[in-house]
Coordinates of C-alpha atoms in Angstrom, one line a residue:
Chain A
M1 CA -3.7 -28.1 -150.6
H2 CA -3.9 -26.1 -147.9
I3 CA -3.0 -22.7 -149.2
P4 CA -0.5 -20.0 -147.3
D5 CA -1.3 -16.7 -146.4
G6 CA 1.8 -15.8 -148.3
F7 CA 0.2 -17.3 -151.8
L8 CA -2.8 -15.0 -151.8
S9 CA -2.9 -11.2 -152.3
I10 CA -5.0 -9.3 -150.5
P11 CA -8.2 -8.3 -152.8
V12 CA -8.0 -12.6 -153.3
S13 CA -8.0 -13.4 -150.3
A14 CA -11.3 -11.1 -149.3
G15 CA -13.3 -11.6 -152.2
T16 CA -13.1 -16.0 -151.7
I17 CA -13.7 -14.9 -147.8
G18 CA -16.5 -13.2 -149.4
L19 CA -18.2 -15.9 -151.4
S20 CA -17.3 -18.6 -149.1
T21 CA -19.5 -16.8 -146.7
A22 CA -22.3 -16.0 -148.8
Y23 CA -22.3 -19.7 -149.8
G24 CA -22.1 -20.9 -146.1
V25 CA -25.4 -18.4 -145.6
Y26 CA -27.0 -19.8 -148.7
C27 CA -26.0 -23.8 -147.0
H28 CA -27.5 -22.3 -143.5
T29 CA -31.1 -21.2 -144.9
K30 CA -31.2 -25.0 -146.4
I31 CA -30.5 -27.2 -143.7
K32 CA -31.6 -25.3 -140.3
D33 CA -34.8 -27.1 -140.6
R34 CA -33.6 -30.2 -141.7
I35 CA -31.0 -31.2 -139.3
Q36 CA -32.0 -34.1 -137.2
E37 CA -30.6 -34.3 -133.4
K38 CA -30.0 -37.8 -134.0
N39 CA -27.6 -37.5 -137.2
I40 CA -25.4 -35.4 -134.6
P41 CA -22.8 -37.7 -133.2
L42 CA -22.2 -38.9 -136.5
I43 CA -21.8 -36.2 -138.2
A44 CA -19.0 -34.9 -135.8
C45 CA -17.4 -38.3 -136.1
S46 CA -17.3 -37.3 -140.0
T47 CA -15.5 -34.2 -138.9
A48 CA -13.2 -35.7 -136.7
F49 CA -13.0 -38.9 -139.5
I50 CA -12.1 -36.6 -142.0
F51 CA -9.3 -34.5 -140.0
A52 CA -7.9 -37.6 -138.4
A53 CA -7.6 -39.1 -142.3
Q54 CA -6.1 -35.6 -143.8
M55 CA -3.2 -36.2 -141.4
L56 CA -2.1 -39.3 -143.5
N57 CA 0.4 -38.3 -146.3
F58 CA 1.0 -40.8 -148.6
P59 CA 3.8 -40.9 -151.1
V60 CA 2.9 -40.1 -155.2
L61 CA 5.9 -40.0 -157.5
G62 CA 9.3 -39.4 -156.2
G63 CA 9.8 -36.7 -153.4
T64 CA 5.8 -35.6 -153.5
S65 CA 2.9 -36.6 -151.0
G66 CA -0.2 -36.1 -150.9
H67 CA -3.1 -36.8 -148.5
F68 CA -7.6 -37.6 -148.2
M69 CA -9.5 -34.5 -148.5
G70 CA -12.6 -36.1 -147.8
A71 CA -15.2 -33.8 -149.8
T72 CA -16.9 -36.5 -151.4
F73 CA -17.3 -38.2 -148.4
A74 CA -18.9 -35.9 -146.7
V75 CA -20.7 -35.3 -149.4
L76 CA -21.9 -39.0 -149.4
M77 CA -22.6 -39.2 -146.0
F78 CA -25.0 -36.1 -145.7
G79 CA -25.4 -34.5 -148.8
P80 CA -23.8 -31.2 -150.0
H81 CA -24.7 -28.6 -147.7
I82 CA -24.3 -30.2 -144.0
A83 CA -21.0 -31.6 -145.7
F84 CA -20.1 -27.9 -146.4
F85 CA -20.2 -27.0 -142.7
I86 CA -17.9 -30.1 -141.9
M87 CA -15.3 -29.5 -144.9
T88 CA -15.0 -26.1 -142.9
M89 CA -14.9 -26.6 -139.5
V90 CA -11.9 -28.7 -140.9
L91 CA -9.8 -26.6 -142.5
L92 CA -11.1 -24.3 -139.8
M93 CA -9.5 -26.1 -137.0
Q94 CA -6.6 -26.7 -139.1
A95 CA -5.8 -22.9 -139.8
L96 CA -6.2 -21.7 -136.2
I97 CA -4.8 -25.0 -134.2
F98 CA -2.3 -26.7 -136.7
G99 CA -0.9 -23.7 -138.8
D100 CA -2.5 -26.3 -141.9
G101 CA -3.4 -22.9 -144.5
G102 CA -3.4 -19.3 -144.1
L103 CA -5.9 -17.4 -141.6
L104 CA -7.1 -14.8 -144.3
A105 CA -6.2 -18.0 -147.0
I106 CA -9.2 -19.5 -145.3
G107 CA -12.0 -18.2 -148.4
A108 CA -9.6 -19.4 -151.0
N109 CA -9.6 -23.3 -148.9
V110 CA -12.5 -23.3 -148.3
L111 CA -13.7 -21.9 -151.8
N112 CA -11.7 -25.4 -153.2
M113 CA -12.5 -28.0 -150.7
A114 CA -15.8 -27.4 -148.8
I115 CA -17.9 -25.5 -151.7
A116 CA -16.1 -26.7 -154.9
G117 CA -15.0 -30.2 -153.5
T118 CA -18.9 -30.9 -152.5
L119 CA -20.2 -29.4 -155.0
V120 CA -18.5 -31.5 -157.8
A121 CA -19.3 -34.6 -155.6
H122 CA -22.7 -33.6 -155.4
L123 CA -23.3 -33.3 -158.9
L124 CA -21.7 -36.3 -160.4
I125 CA -23.0 -38.3 -157.5
S126 CA -26.4 -37.4 -158.2
S127 CA -26.0 -37.8 -162.0
G128 CA -23.5 -40.8 -161.5
K129 CA -26.4 -43.1 -161.1
K130 CA -27.4 -43.0 -165.0
V131 CA -23.9 -43.2 -166.0
F132 CA -21.7 -46.1 -163.8
K133 CA -23.9 -49.0 -163.2
S134 CA -20.9 -49.8 -160.5
E135 CA -21.8 -47.8 -157.2
N136 CA -17.9 -48.1 -156.4
I137 CA -16.6 -46.3 -160.0
Q138 CA -19.5 -43.9 -159.0
I139 CA -18.2 -42.9 -155.6
F140 CA -14.5 -42.7 -157.6
S141 CA -15.2 -40.8 -159.9
A142 CA -16.3 -38.4 -158.2
A143 CA -13.4 -37.7 -155.5
F144 CA -11.4 -37.6 -158.5
F145 CA -13.1 -34.9 -160.1
S146 CA -13.5 -33.4 -156.4
I147 CA -9.7 -33.1 -156.2
I148 CA -8.9 -31.9 -159.9
V149 CA -11.2 -29.3 -159.7
A150 CA -10.1 -27.6 -156.7
S151 CA -6.6 -27.6 -157.8
L152 CA -7.8 -26.5 -160.7
L153 CA -9.5 -23.6 -158.2
C154 CA -6.4 -23.3 -156.3
S155 CA -4.6 -22.3 -159.5
M156 CA -6.9 -20.0 -160.3
E157 CA -6.2 -18.4 -156.9
V158 CA -2.8 -18.1 -156.9
S159 CA -2.2 -17.3 -160.3
A160 CA -4.6 -14.1 -159.5
S161 CA -2.6 -12.7 -156.4
G162 CA 0.2 -12.5 -159.0
T163 CA 2.2 -15.5 -157.6
I164 CA 3.4 -17.3 -160.5
G165 CA 1.7 -17.7 -164.2
F166 CA -1.5 -19.6 -164.4
A167 CA 0.3 -21.4 -167.6
Q168 CA 3.3 -22.1 -165.6
M169 CA 1.1 -23.5 -162.0
A170 CA -2.2 -25.7 -163.4
P171 CA -0.8 -28.3 -165.7
V172 CA 1.6 -29.0 -163.0
M173 CA -0.5 -28.4 -160.4
V174 CA -3.5 -30.3 -161.6
G175 CA -1.0 -33.0 -162.7
V176 CA 0.1 -34.0 -159.4
H177 CA -3.5 -33.9 -158.0
A178 CA -4.5 -36.5 -160.9
L179 CA -2.4 -38.7 -158.8
I180 CA -4.0 -37.8 -155.5
G181 CA -7.0 -38.1 -156.6
I182 CA -6.4 -41.5 -157.3
G183 CA -5.9 -41.8 -153.5
E184 CA -8.9 -40.0 -152.9
G185 CA -11.0 -42.5 -154.7
L186 CA -9.4 -45.8 -153.2
I187 CA -9.6 -43.6 -149.8
T188 CA -13.0 -42.7 -150.5
A189 CA -14.9 -45.7 -151.7
T190 CA -13.1 -48.1 -149.0
A191 CA -14.1 -45.8 -146.0
I192 CA -18.0 -45.3 -147.4
A193 CA -17.5 -49.6 -147.9
F194 CA -16.3 -49.9 -144.5
L195 CA -18.7 -48.1 -142.3
K196 CA -21.9 -49.9 -144.7
K197 CA -20.4 -52.9 -143.6
A198 CA -20.3 -51.7 -139.8
N199 CA -23.7 -50.7 -140.1
V200 CA -22.9 -47.1 -139.5
V201 CA -23.8 -46.0 -142.8
S202 CA -27.3 -47.1 -143.0
E203 CA -28.0 -44.7 -139.8
V204 CA -28.3 -41.8 -141.9
R205 CA -29.8 -40.5 -145.0
G206 CA -27.1 -39.7 -147.1
Y207 CA -26.4 -40.9 -150.4
V208 CA -25.3 -44.2 -150.1
Chain B
M1 CA -27.3 -53.5 -129.7
F2 CA -27.4 -49.8 -127.9
K3 CA -27.8 -46.5 -129.4
Y4 CA -24.4 -45.1 -129.8
R5 CA -22.9 -47.9 -131.5
S6 CA -22.1 -46.4 -134.7
T7 CA -20.9 -43.1 -133.1
V8 CA -18.0 -45.3 -131.3
I9 CA -17.1 -47.3 -133.8
F10 CA -16.9 -43.8 -136.4
I11 CA -14.9 -42.0 -133.4
L12 CA -12.5 -45.0 -132.8
L13 CA -12.0 -45.8 -136.8
S14 CA -10.5 -41.8 -136.4
L15 CA -8.2 -42.0 -133.4
V16 CA -6.7 -45.6 -134.1
L17 CA -5.8 -43.3 -137.6
A18 CA -4.9 -40.3 -136.2
V19 CA -2.7 -41.9 -133.6
F20 CA -1.6 -44.8 -134.5
I21 CA -1.1 -44.7 -138.5
S22 CA -0.1 -40.5 -138.3
P23 CA 3.6 -41.6 -137.2
F24 CA 3.8 -43.4 -140.6
A25 CA 2.2 -40.8 -142.9
S26 CA 5.3 -39.9 -145.4
S27 CA 6.8 -35.9 -144.5
S28 CA 7.6 -35.3 -148.7
P29 CA 5.6 -32.1 -149.2
D30 CA 2.3 -31.8 -150.1
G31 CA 0.8 -31.6 -154.0
L32 CA 0.5 -27.6 -153.6
E33 CA 4.0 -27.3 -151.5
W34 CA 5.9 -29.4 -154.2
V35 CA 4.3 -26.9 -157.2
A36 CA 5.5 -24.5 -155.0
E37 CA 9.0 -25.5 -155.1
I38 CA 9.4 -26.4 -158.3
K39 CA 8.2 -23.5 -159.6
G40 CA 9.9 -21.4 -157.2
F41 CA 7.6 -19.8 -154.6
L42 CA 7.8 -21.5 -152.1
S43 CA 9.7 -19.0 -149.9
S44 CA 6.2 -16.5 -150.9
G45 CA 4.7 -19.0 -148.1
E46 CA 7.1 -18.4 -145.1
E47 CA 7.0 -14.4 -145.6
I48 CA 3.5 -14.0 -144.7
I49 CA 2.1 -15.5 -141.7
Y50 CA -0.9 -13.8 -140.1
W51 CA -1.6 -16.3 -137.9
T52 CA 1.4 -17.3 -135.4
H53 CA -0.3 -18.4 -132.2
S54 CA -1.3 -22.4 -133.8
L55 CA -1.2 -24.4 -130.0
M56 CA 0.4 -27.4 -133.2
P57 CA 2.3 -26.2 -135.6
D58 CA 3.2 -28.9 -138.2
Y59 CA 1.0 -31.4 -136.2
R60 CA 3.6 -31.5 -133.4
I61 CA 3.0 -30.6 -129.9
A62 CA 6.7 -28.1 -129.0
F63 CA 7.5 -30.1 -125.7
I64 CA 7.2 -33.4 -126.8
S65 CA 10.3 -34.4 -128.6
G66 CA 9.9 -37.9 -129.7
E67 CA 8.5 -37.1 -133.2
G68 CA 6.5 -40.2 -133.6
L69 CA 4.7 -39.2 -130.3
S70 CA 4.4 -36.0 -130.7
T71 CA 2.1 -36.8 -134.0
S72 CA 0.2 -39.0 -132.3
V73 CA -0.7 -36.7 -129.3
A74 CA -1.3 -34.3 -131.7
G75 CA -4.0 -36.5 -133.8
F76 CA -5.4 -37.5 -131.1
L77 CA -6.1 -34.1 -129.4
G78 CA -7.1 -32.7 -132.8
T79 CA -9.9 -35.7 -133.5
I80 CA -11.2 -35.0 -130.2
I81 CA -11.3 -30.9 -130.6
C82 CA -12.9 -31.5 -134.4
F83 CA -15.5 -33.5 -133.0
I84 CA -16.6 -31.4 -129.8
A85 CA -16.4 -28.2 -132.2
S86 CA -18.7 -30.0 -134.5
L87 CA -20.8 -31.3 -132.1
L88 CA -21.4 -28.0 -130.5
F89 CA -21.8 -26.1 -133.6
F90 CA -24.4 -28.3 -134.9
R91 CA -26.4 -28.3 -132.2
I92 CA -26.8 -24.6 -132.6
F93 CA -29.6 -25.5 -135.4
L94 CA -31.3 -27.2 -132.6
R95 CA -31.5 -24.9 -130.2
K96 CA -32.7 -21.7 -132.5
R97 CA -35.1 -24.4 -133.4
K98 CA -36.4 -25.5 -130.3
K99 CA -37.0 -21.6 -129.6
L100 CA -38.8 -21.2 -132.4
Q101 CA -40.9 -24.1 -131.6
S102 CA -41.5 -23.1 -127.8
D103 CA -42.5 -19.2 -129.1

């Protein structure tokens, strides 16, 4: 759901860039004293993995595709604050090098995927322990709802820009992303299970 | 086990996805594009493009004609670029801290 520049008005682009920058400063203060040198290669790997996995569009319904987002994956591995920078890094590279997502729309894309996506995942994972017994179901639901909330926010930004009415866009947008969210849940749970088996996860102090 | 075992496994997994699986990815429009198409505002996305210097637009390399190969090479480069950019970026946090400690 990378938003191109043409879908957003200048005020919405500027506002979301402001919000995203402020949240970035907050995350910076949160991690600047805590980040461990030994984790940095694995953080960089996660950035590369999320980029690579985002290239893999899978078909949903007729004529539509979706792809992995990775916010929940990043939160599970390193917590929400490092996850913000991982997601933002991927989005910046995609916008600047691959023309995926607009330049001024970067604020909205960061807000949806790097902020809302990670916060929803963080909230559901930290509270989900009491709700779900199975870790896989907990991971699945966090990933699923991170996509739902991101697609809802995306609808709000596009409709606030006057491109289309909210009532016209949100139901289809969230509807199709409910299907993509199922893919997100399955991929996130599978990736974490694989990295656990390969003993990669045990080296970081994340959520799993 | 050597020190960078996990890093190697993890980066290899990423490269396998980007190089060998990406040519088989669906080329259908993604969720947002699809919504824009059926709701009739897809064209407004093509009207304004502020950044026109993308090296590999659409995850392709212009001078490689084979579609699959073009995507594979773009995927390979993107994965390596993301890895290096992230590595350098997160090192900034360490450098600042070391400076403070030595002051």
